[in-house]
Coordinates of C-alpha atoms and ligand atoms in Angstrom, one line a residue:
X1 CA 23.3 -1.6 25.0
X2 CA 20.5 -2.8 22.7
X3 CA 19.7 -1.1 19.3
X4 CA 16.7 1.3 19.3
X5 CA 14.3 1.1 16.5
X6 CA 11.8 4.2 16.2
X7 CA 9.1 3.5 13.5
X8 CA 6.8 6.3 12.3
X9 CA 3.7 5.9 10.3
X10 CA 0.2 7.6 10.0
X11 CA -1.6 4.5 10.7
X12 CA -0.4 2.4 13.6
X13 CA -0.2 -1.4 14.4
X14 CA -3.3 -1.2 16.6
X15 CA -6.4 0.9 16.8
X16 CA -8.8 1.2 19.7
X17 CA -12.6 1.3 19.8
X18 CA -14.4 2.2 22.9
X19 CA -16.9 -0.3 24.0
X20 CA -20.3 0.2 25.6
X21 CA -18.7 -0.1 29.2
X22 CA -16.1 2.6 28.4
X23 CA -13.2 0.1 28.1
X24 CA -11.0 0.2 25.1
X25 CA -10.6 -2.9 22.7
X26 CA -7.6 -3.0 20.4
X27 CA -7.7 -4.2 16.9
X28 CA -4.9 -4.7 14.4
X29 CA -4.4 -2.0 11.8
X30 CA -4.8 -2.9 8.2
X31 CA -2.9 -2.5 4.8
X32 CA 0.3 -3.6 3.4
X33 CA 2.5 -1.4 5.4
X34 CA 1.2 -2.4 8.6
X35 CA 1.4 -6.0 7.7
X36 CA 5.1 -5.8 6.4
X37 CA 6.3 -3.7 9.2
X38 CA 4.7 -5.9 11.9
X39 CA 6.2 -8.9 10.5
X40 CA 9.6 -7.3 9.8
X41 CA 9.8 -6.1 13.4
X42 CA 8.8 -9.6 14.8
X43 CA 12.4 -10.5 13.7
X44 CA 14.1 -7.7 15.6
X45 CA 12.1 -7.2 18.7
X46 CA 14.3 -9.7 20.7
X47 CA 17.4 -7.8 19.9
X48 CA 16.2 -4.3 19.7
X49 CA 13.9 -1.8 21.6
X50 CA 11.1 -0.8 19.3
X51 CA 8.7 2.2 19.7
X52 CA 6.2 2.7 16.8
X53 CA 4.9 6.3 16.8
X54 CA 1.6 6.8 14.8
X55 CA -1.4 9.2 14.8
X56 CA -4.5 8.5 17.1
X57 CA -7.1 7.8 14.5
X58 CA -10.2 7.1 16.5
X59 CA -11.8 8.3 19.7
X60 CA -10.4 5.2 21.3
X61 CA -7.0 5.9 20.1
X62 CA -7.2 9.5 21.4
X63 CA -8.2 7.9 24.9
X64 CA -5.4 5.6 24.6
X65 CA -3.0 8.5 23.7
X66 CA -4.1 10.4 26.9
X67 CA -4.1 7.5 29.3
X68 CA -0.8 6.6 31.2
X69 CA 1.5 4.3 29.1
X70 CA 1.6 0.8 30.1
X71 CA 5.4 -0.5 30.0
X72 CA 5.5 -3.0 27.0
X73 CA 6.2 -6.5 27.8
X74 CA 9.7 -8.0 26.7
X75 CA 9.7 -8.5 23.0
X76 CA 6.7 -6.3 22.4
X77 CA 6.7 -3.2 20.2
X78 CA 5.9 0.0 22.3
X79 CA 3.2 2.1 20.5
X80 CA 3.2 5.7 21.0
X81 CA 0.0 7.5 19.5
X82 CA 0.0 11.2 18.8
X83 CA -3.1 13.1 19.6
X84 CA -3.2 15.5 16.9
X85 CA -6.1 17.9 16.5
X86 CA -8.9 16.6 14.3
X87 CA -8.8 19.9 12.1
X88 CA -5.0 19.5 11.5
X89 CA -5.3 15.7 11.0
X90 CA -8.2 16.1 8.6
X91 CA -6.4 18.6 6.4
X92 CA -3.0 16.7 6.5
X93 CA -4.4 13.1 6.0
X94 CA -7.6 13.6 3.8
X95 CA -6.6 16.8 1.9
X96 CA -3.0 16.6 1.3
X97 CA -1.8 13.0 1.7
X98 CA -4.9 11.2 0.3
X99 CA -6.3 13.9 -2.1
X100 CA -3.1 15.4 -3.5
X101 CA 0.1 13.1 -2.7
X102 CA -1.8 9.8 -3.3
X103 CA -3.4 11.1 -6.5
X104 CA 0.0 12.4 -7.7
X105 CA 1.8 9.1 -7.4
X106 CA -0.9 7.0 -8.8
X107 CA -1.7 9.3 -11.7
X108 CA -5.4 9.7 -10.5
X109 CA -6.2 13.4 -11.3
X110 CA -9.0 14.2 -13.8
X111 CA -6.7 16.9 -14.9
X112 CA -9.3 19.3 -16.7
X113 CA -10.8 19.7 -13.2
X114 CA -8.3 18.7 -10.4
X115 CA -6.2 19.5 -8.8
X116 CA -6.7 23.2 -7.9
X117 CA -4.1 24.7 -5.7
X118 CA -5.9 28.0 -4.2
X119 CA -5.9 29.5 -0.8
X120 CA -7.7 26.5 0.8
X121 CA -4.7 24.3 -0.2
X122 CA -2.5 26.6 1.3
X123 CA -4.3 26.2 4.7
X124 CA -4.1 22.3 4.0
X125 CA -0.4 22.5 3.4
X126 CA 0.1 24.3 6.7
X127 CA -1.6 21.6 8.4
X128 CA 0.4 19.0 6.8
X129 CA 3.4 20.7 8.1
X130 CA 2.1 20.9 11.6
X131 CA 1.2 17.1 11.4
X132 CA 4.7 16.2 10.2
X133 CA 6.2 18.5 12.9
X134 CA 4.2 16.6 15.4
X135 CA 5.9 13.4 14.5
X136 CA 9.2 15.0 14.3
X137 CA 8.9 16.4 17.7
X138 CA 7.9 13.0 19.1
X139 CA 10.8 11.3 17.3
X140 CA 13.3 13.8 18.6
X141 CA 12.1 13.3 22.0
X142 CA 12.4 9.4 21.8
X143 CA 15.8 10.0 20.1
X144 CA 17.0 12.1 22.8
X145 CA 16.4 9.2 25.3
X146 CA 19.2 7.1 24.1
X147 CA 22.5 7.0 22.2
X148 CA 22.3 8.3 18.6
X149 CA 24.6 5.7 17.2
X150 CA 22.3 2.8 18.5
X151 CA 19.1 4.5 17.3
X152 CA 17.6 3.9 13.9
X153 CA 14.6 5.8 12.5
X154 CA 12.2 4.4 10.0
X155 CA 9.8 7.0 8.6
X156 CA 7.0 5.6 6.4
X157 CA 5.2 6.9 3.4
X158 CA 3.9 10.0 1.7
X159 CA 2.1 11.2 4.9
X160 CA 5.5 11.9 6.6
X161 CA 7.7 13.2 3.7
X162 CA 8.9 16.2 5.7
X163 CA 9.8 14.3 8.8
X164 CA 13.4 13.6 8.0
X165 CA 14.2 17.2 7.5
X166 CA 12.1 18.5 10.4
X167 CA 13.7 15.7 12.7
X168 CA 17.2 16.9 11.7
X169 CA 16.1 20.6 12.3
X170 CA 14.6 19.9 15.6
X171 CA 17.9 18.0 16.8
X172 CA 19.8 21.2 15.6
X173 CA 22.6 19.5 14.1
X174 CA 23.2 17.3 17.2
X175 CA 21.9 14.3 15.9
X176 CA 25.4 12.4 15.7
X177 CA 25.2 9.0 14.1
X178 CA 21.3 8.8 14.3
X179 CA 20.4 6.9 11.2
X180 CA 17.2 7.9 9.3
X181 CA 15.5 6.1 6.5
X182 CA 12.4 7.0 4.6
X183 CA 10.4 4.3 2.8
X184 CA 7.6 5.0 0.1
X185 CA 5.1 2.0 -0.1
X186 CA 3.5 3.7 -3.0
X187 CA 4.7 4.4 -6.7
X188 CA 6.7 7.7 -7.4
X189 CA 5.1 10.0 -10.0
X190 CA 7.0 10.8 -13.1
X191 CA 8.7 14.3 -13.0
X192 CA 6.2 15.7 -15.7
X193 CA 3.2 14.6 -13.5
X194 CA 5.0 15.6 -10.2
X195 CA 5.4 19.1 -11.5
X196 CA 1.6 19.6 -11.2
X197 CA 2.4 20.3 -7.5
X198 CA 3.1 23.9 -6.6
X199 CA 6.7 24.5 -6.9
X200 CA 7.4 25.1 -3.2
X201 CA 5.3 22.0 -2.2
X202 CA 7.2 19.7 -4.7
X203 CA 10.5 20.9 -3.5
X204 CA 9.8 20.7 0.1
X205 CA 8.6 17.0 -0.1
X206 CA 11.7 16.0 -2.0
X207 CA 13.9 18.1 0.4
X208 CA 12.1 16.6 3.4
X209 CA 12.8 13.0 2.4
X210 CA 16.4 13.6 1.0
X211 CA 17.4 14.6 4.7
X212 CA 17.1 10.8 5.3
X213 CA 20.2 8.7 4.8
X214 CA 18.4 5.9 3.1
X215 CA 15.4 6.3 0.8
X216 CA 13.6 3.1 -0.1
X217 CA 11.0 2.0 -2.8
X218 CA 9.5 -1.3 -3.6
X219 CA 10.6 -1.3 -7.1
X220 CA 13.2 0.1 -9.4
X221 CA 10.9 2.2 -11.5
X222 CA 9.7 4.1 -8.5
X223 CA 13.3 4.9 -7.4
X224 CA 14.2 5.9 -10.8
X225 CA 11.2 8.2 -11.1
X226 CA 12.2 9.8 -7.5
X227 CA 15.6 10.3 -8.8
X228 CA 14.3 12.1 -11.9
X229 CA 12.4 14.5 -9.7
X230 CA 15.3 15.2 -7.4
X231 CA 17.2 16.2 -10.7
X232 CA 14.2 18.0 -12.4
X233 CA 12.6 19.6 -9.6
X234 CA 15.4 20.4 -7.0
X235 CA 18.5 20.5 -9.4
X236 CA 20.0 17.9 -6.9
X237 CA 23.2 16.1 -7.9
X238 CA 22.1 12.5 -8.7
X239 CA 24.4 9.6 -9.4
X240 CA 22.9 6.5 -10.6
X241 CA 24.0 3.0 -9.8
X242 CA 24.3 0.4 -12.6
X243 CA 21.8 -2.5 -12.8
X244 CA 24.3 -4.9 -11.2
X245 CA 24.8 -2.6 -8.1
X246 CA 22.4 -4.8 -5.8
X247 CA 19.8 -2.8 -3.8
X248 CA 21.4 0.6 -4.5
X249 CA 19.8 2.7 -7.4
X250 CA 21.6 6.0 -6.9
X251 CA 22.9 8.5 -4.6
X252 CA 21.6 12.2 -4.2
X253 CA 23.8 15.0 -3.0
X254 CA 21.6 17.8 -1.6
X255 CA 22.5 20.5 0.6
X256 CA 25.8 19.0 1.7
X257 CA 24.1 15.6 2.6
X258 CA 24.1 12.4 0.7
X259 CA 21.0 10.2 0.8
X260 CA 21.3 6.8 -0.7
X261 CA 18.2 5.6 -2.8
X262 CA 17.5 1.9 -2.9
X263 CA 15.0 -0.8 -3.7
X264 CA 13.6 -3.1 -1.1
X265 CA 10.8 -5.3 -2.4
X266 CA 8.3 -6.5 0.2
X267 CA 7.0 -10.2 -0.1
X268 CA 5.2 -12.1 2.5
X269 CA 6.1 -14.1 5.5
X270 CA 5.1 -17.6 4.1
X271 CA 5.2 -19.6 7.3
X272 CA 3.0 -17.0 9.2
X273 CA 0.5 -16.7 6.3
X274 CA 0.1 -20.4 5.8
X275 CA -0.4 -21.0 9.6
X276 CA -3.2 -18.3 9.6
X277 CA -4.7 -20.0 6.6
X278 CA -5.2 -23.4 8.6
X279 CA -7.2 -21.5 11.3
X280 CA -10.9 -22.7 11.8
X281 CA -12.3 -19.5 10.6
X282 CA -10.4 -19.5 7.2
X283 CA -11.4 -23.3 6.8
X284 CA -15.0 -22.7 7.4
X285 CA -14.9 -19.9 4.7
X286 CA -13.2 -22.4 2.3
X287 CA -15.9 -24.8 2.9
X288 CA -18.6 -22.2 2.1
X289 CA -17.0 -20.8 -0.9
X290 CA -16.2 -24.0 -2.1
X291 CA -19.9 -25.1 -2.0
X292 CA -21.1 -21.9 -3.6
X293 CA -18.7 -22.3 -6.4
X294 CA -20.1 -25.8 -7.1
X295 CA -17.3 -26.7 -9.3
X296 CA -17.2 -23.5 -11.4
X297 CA -13.9 -21.7 -12.0
X298 CA -13.4 -18.9 -9.7
X299 CA -11.9 -15.5 -10.6
X300 CA -11.0 -13.8 -7.5
X301 CA -10.0 -10.0 -6.8
X302 CA -9.5 -8.6 -3.2
X303 CA -9.0 -4.9 -2.9
X304 CA -9.7 -1.9 -0.8
X305 CA -12.3 0.1 -2.8
X306 CA -9.6 2.3 -4.1
X307 CA -9.4 4.3 -7.2
X308 CA -6.0 3.2 -8.0
X309 CA -6.9 -0.5 -7.8
X310 CA -9.0 -0.1 -11.1
X311 CA -11.9 -2.3 -10.0
X312 CA -14.4 -0.6 -12.4
X313 CA -12.1 -1.6 -15.5
X314 CA -11.5 -5.0 -14.0
X315 CA -15.5 -5.6 -14.0
X316 CA -15.7 -4.0 -17.4
X317 CA -13.1 -6.7 -18.5
X318 CA -15.2 -9.6 -16.9
X319 CA -18.4 -8.2 -18.8
X320 CA -16.4 -8.2 -22.0
X321 CA -15.2 -11.8 -21.3
X322 CA -18.9 -12.8 -20.9
X323 CA -20.0 -10.9 -23.8
X324 CA -17.5 -12.3 -26.2
X325 CA -16.7 -15.7 -24.9
X326 CA -20.2 -17.4 -24.3
X327 CA -18.5 -20.8 -23.7
X328 CA -17.7 -19.4 -20.0
X329 CA -21.5 -18.9 -19.2
X330 CA -22.3 -21.1 -16.3
X331 CA -18.8 -22.2 -15.8
X332 CA -17.2 -19.2 -14.0
X333 CA -17.9 -17.0 -11.0
X334 CA -16.2 -13.7 -10.3
X335 CA -15.8 -13.1 -6.6
X336 CA -14.8 -9.5 -6.1
X337 CA -14.1 -8.4 -2.5
X338 CA -13.7 -4.6 -2.4
X339 CA -13.9 -3.5 1.1
X340 CA -14.5 0.2 2.2
X341 CA -11.7 2.6 2.3
X342 CA -11.2 6.5 2.7
X343 CA -14.9 7.0 2.5
X344 CA -14.5 10.6 3.8
X345 CA -13.4 11.5 0.4
X346 CA -16.2 12.2 -2.3
X347 CA -14.2 10.6 -5.1
X348 CA -14.2 7.4 -3.1
X349 CA -17.9 7.3 -2.5
X350 CA -18.7 8.0 -6.1
X351 CA -16.1 5.2 -7.1
X352 CA -18.0 2.8 -4.8
X353 CA -21.2 3.7 -6.4
X354 CA -19.8 3.2 -9.9
X355 CA -18.4 -0.2 -8.9
X356 CA -22.0 -1.2 -7.5
X357 CA -23.8 0.1 -10.7
X358 CA -21.4 -2.0 -13.2
X359 CA -21.6 -5.0 -10.9
X360 CA -25.5 -4.8 -11.2
X361 CA -25.4 -4.5 -14.8
X362 CA -23.2 -7.6 -15.1
X363 CA -25.7 -9.5 -13.0
X364 CA -28.9 -8.2 -14.8
X365 CA -27.3 -9.0 -18.2
X366 CA -25.9 -12.6 -17.6
X367 CA -27.5 -14.1 -14.6
X368 CA -29.7 -17.2 -15.1
X369 CA -31.9 -19.1 -12.8
X370 CA -29.0 -21.6 -12.3
X371 CA -25.9 -19.3 -12.6
X372 CA -24.9 -16.0 -10.6
X373 CA -21.8 -14.9 -12.5
X374 CA -20.6 -12.1 -10.0
X375 CA -20.4 -12.0 -6.2
X376 CA -19.4 -8.4 -5.1
X377 CA -18.6 -8.3 -1.4
X378 CA -17.9 -5.0 0.3
X379 CA -17.6 -6.1 3.9
X380 CA -14.0 -6.5 5.1
X381 CA -13.7 -10.1 6.2
X382 CA -9.7 -11.0 6.1
X383 CA -10.5 -15.0 6.9
X384 CA -12.9 -14.9 3.9
X385 CA -10.2 -13.1 1.8
X386 CA -7.7 -15.8 2.5
X387 CA -10.2 -18.5 1.7
X388 CA -10.9 -16.9 -1.5
X389 CA -7.0 -17.0 -2.1
X390 CA -6.9 -20.6 -1.4
X391 CA -9.7 -21.4 -3.9
X392 CA -9.0 -19.0 -6.7
X393 CA -8.2 -20.4 -10.3
X394 CA -7.6 -16.9 -11.5
X395 CA -6.3 -13.9 -9.6
X396 CA -7.1 -10.6 -11.0
X397 CA -4.8 -7.7 -9.8
X398 CA -5.1 -4.8 -12.5
X399 CA -4.2 -1.6 -10.5
X400 CA -3.5 1.7 -12.4
X401 CA -0.5 1.9 -10.2
X402 CA 0.5 0.2 -7.1
X403 CA 3.7 0.5 -5.0
X404 CA 4.0 -3.2 -4.7
X405 CA 0.5 -5.1 -3.9
X406 CA 0.2 -7.8 -1.2
X407 CA -2.8 -9.9 -2.4
X408 CA -0.7 -10.7 -5.5
X409 CA 1.8 -12.4 -3.3
X410 CA -0.7 -14.0 -0.6
X411 CA -2.9 -15.5 -3.6
X412 CA -0.3 -17.9 -5.0
X413 CA 1.1 -18.8 -1.6
X414 CA -2.2 -19.8 -0.4
X415 CA -3.4 -21.4 -3.6
X416 CA -4.5 -25.0 -3.1
X417 CA -5.0 -26.1 -6.8
X418 CA -2.8 -23.4 -8.4
X419 CA -3.8 -20.0 -9.6
X420 CA -3.2 -18.0 -12.7
X421 CA -2.4 -14.4 -12.0
X422 CA -3.5 -11.5 -14.1
X423 CA -1.1 -8.7 -13.1
X424 CA -1.0 -4.9 -14.1
X425 CA 2.3 -4.1 -15.5
X426 CA 2.2 -1.1 -13.3
X427 CA 2.2 -2.8 -10.2
X428 CA 5.6 -2.8 -8.4
X429 CA 4.9 -6.6 -7.8
X430 CA 5.6 -6.9 -11.7
X431 CA 9.3 -6.6 -11.2
X432 CA 9.5 -9.6 -8.9
X433 CA 6.5 -11.7 -10.2
X434 CA 6.0 -10.5 -13.7
X435 CA 7.7 -13.5 -15.3
X436 CA 5.1 -15.9 -14.2
X437 CA 1.9 -13.6 -14.6
X438 CA -0.1 -12.7 -17.4
X439 CA 0.8 -9.0 -17.6
X440 CA -1.7 -6.5 -18.8
X441 CA -2.1 -2.7 -19.6
X442 CA -4.5 -1.8 -16.7
X443 CA -6.3 0.8 -18.9
X444 CA -6.9 -1.8 -21.7
X445 CA -10.1 -3.5 -20.9
X446 CA -10.0 -5.8 -24.0
X447 CA -6.5 -7.1 -23.3
X448 CA -7.7 -7.7 -19.6
X449 CA -10.6 -9.6 -20.9
X450 CA -8.5 -11.7 -23.3
X451 CA -6.0 -12.4 -20.3
X452 CA -9.2 -13.7 -18.2
X453 CA -9.9 -16.2 -21.2
X454 CA -6.4 -17.3 -21.4
X455 CA -6.0 -17.9 -17.6
X456 CA -9.4 -19.8 -17.6
X457 CA -8.3 -21.8 -20.4
X458 CA -5.0 -22.7 -19.2
X459 CA -4.3 -26.4 -18.4
X460 CA -4.3 -27.3 -14.7
X461 CA -0.7 -28.2 -15.1
X462 CA 0.6 -24.8 -16.4
X463 CA -1.6 -23.0 -13.8
X464 CA 0.1 -25.1 -11.0
X465 CA 3.4 -24.6 -12.3
X466 CA 3.0 -20.9 -12.7
X467 CA 1.6 -20.6 -9.3
X468 CA 4.4 -22.3 -7.7
X469 CA 6.8 -20.2 -9.3
X470 CA 4.9 -17.1 -8.0
X471 CA 4.8 -18.3 -4.6
X472 CA 8.5 -18.9 -4.7
X473 CA 9.1 -15.3 -5.9
X474 CA 6.9 -13.9 -3.1
X475 CA 8.7 -15.9 -0.4
X476 CA 12.2 -14.6 -1.6
X477 CA 11.4 -11.1 -0.2
X478 CA 10.2 -11.9 3.5
X479 CA 9.4 -8.8 5.6
X480 CA 12.5 -9.8 7.9
X481 CA 14.6 -9.2 5.0
X482 CA 12.8 -6.0 3.8
X483 CA 13.5 -4.3 7.3
X484 CA 16.9 -6.1 8.0
X485 CA 18.3 -4.7 4.8
X486 CA 17.2 -1.2 5.6
X487 CA 18.6 -1.4 9.1
X488 CA 21.8 -2.8 7.7
X489 CA 22.0 -0.1 5.1
X490 CA 21.8 2.5 7.9
X491 CA 24.5 0.8 9.8
X492 CA 26.7 0.6 6.7
Ligands
G6P501 C1 -1.9 1.2 1.5 C2 -0.5 1.7 0.9 C3 0.2 2.3 1.9 C4 -0.5 3.4 2.7 C5 -1.9 3.0 3.1 C6 -2.7 4.1 3.6 O1 -2.0 0.1 2.4 O2 0.3 0.7 0.5 O3 1.3 2.9 1.3 O4 0.2 3.8 3.7 O5 -2.5 2.3 2.2 O6 -3.9 3.6 3.8 P1 -4.9 4.2 4.8 O7 -6.1 3.4 5.0 O8 -4.2 4.4 6.2 O9 -5.2 5.6 4.3

């Protein structure tokens, strides 16, 4: 009997659009979670039966969710989309997951004004519960179709914090040896900040995750913060592992169940990424960007337009570099790719405007007839992003906080001439790549401007040497290892 792997995440590996003729066209889902999970699963589909449960996000997805299911081909992941009502989905995804949980773990609240937990929030919370219940019900249904001891459930991220608990409740104690893991791709908030959440909400989220057997994070600091919250908010019994104890960070005893908390960094699948970068579409962009750069040094950043990515301070740092170091005028171009994200939320729309405003100010202040210092692109174009990685002299990744960060790993792997990395000390990737990067405090614009200068002034040999070391560090944590270690932990 083959092993069965059930994955649950809000966004799935594919999303459908309805064409003019009414047919559905599938498109790969975006983001680090999808990239890592898809690539990790590729290594297990030959030995395991994999079902990925996700929410229907578009009208096309809803149609696909209602259509009779086509049997997956051998070695393919079966995708089951949940047709959750738009009102429940909006409250659960936009209001709770993205406006409260994401803001909490990334420390994004403007606390004199936000958050406010009133009656409306209680309705949002009820929807979050219903949305998590829909996933737990679907998982229970899938789990019941095969032997528990061969079934492994991998629940992803803050959208689905309640799922491990709800799944156990749904199975009514008959889950046998079913193994459940929960993985957070985000940071975890410090206990004092986490305490902003209403008491029952903060407790329910921890209690939900702790029903898993294995609880994973990308970096030790996030796992430690989670353990702190288990102690401070739940009063759970926490035992912490020493630094030398491999992946394990600690164990939490709560309601008679032990959850193991561990660190699983996620790097990139180097051969697959390099092969993708050789495709014609990427090479065409490499040619076009190279001609546009015209021998100038390139500072590159690639992000979703996301508050936690700290794009506005990054642009402020570039402005400060140009204001304080005139020797770079005419010799450097900043390519800032910031593609749209979560535009249903007013804070994201306001942030997009702020970003456009500072970009315009920089252009107006420094542009000359011969030199355009800044190119801000807001259209998502994956091949063009890969091309920018290949050409970057300096990669700027300065998030306020970030669970791991993917670009920081793709950049050095694809770099053709070697790139210097400026990295926020608050990114999970700082734990694996920090030794070879220029680390900055993401709030310190002057320090970031100085790091930009240092990175630009670095000798080619040093830049290349650092870049090779960064690429090797990114390659040390392939997605197959990330997933395989979690499955092995559930078996152990
Ligand atoms: C990033 C984070 C993931 C998160 C995803 C959600 O990729 O790393 O932790 O699940 O964003 O993004 P979405 O666009 O689906 O809201």
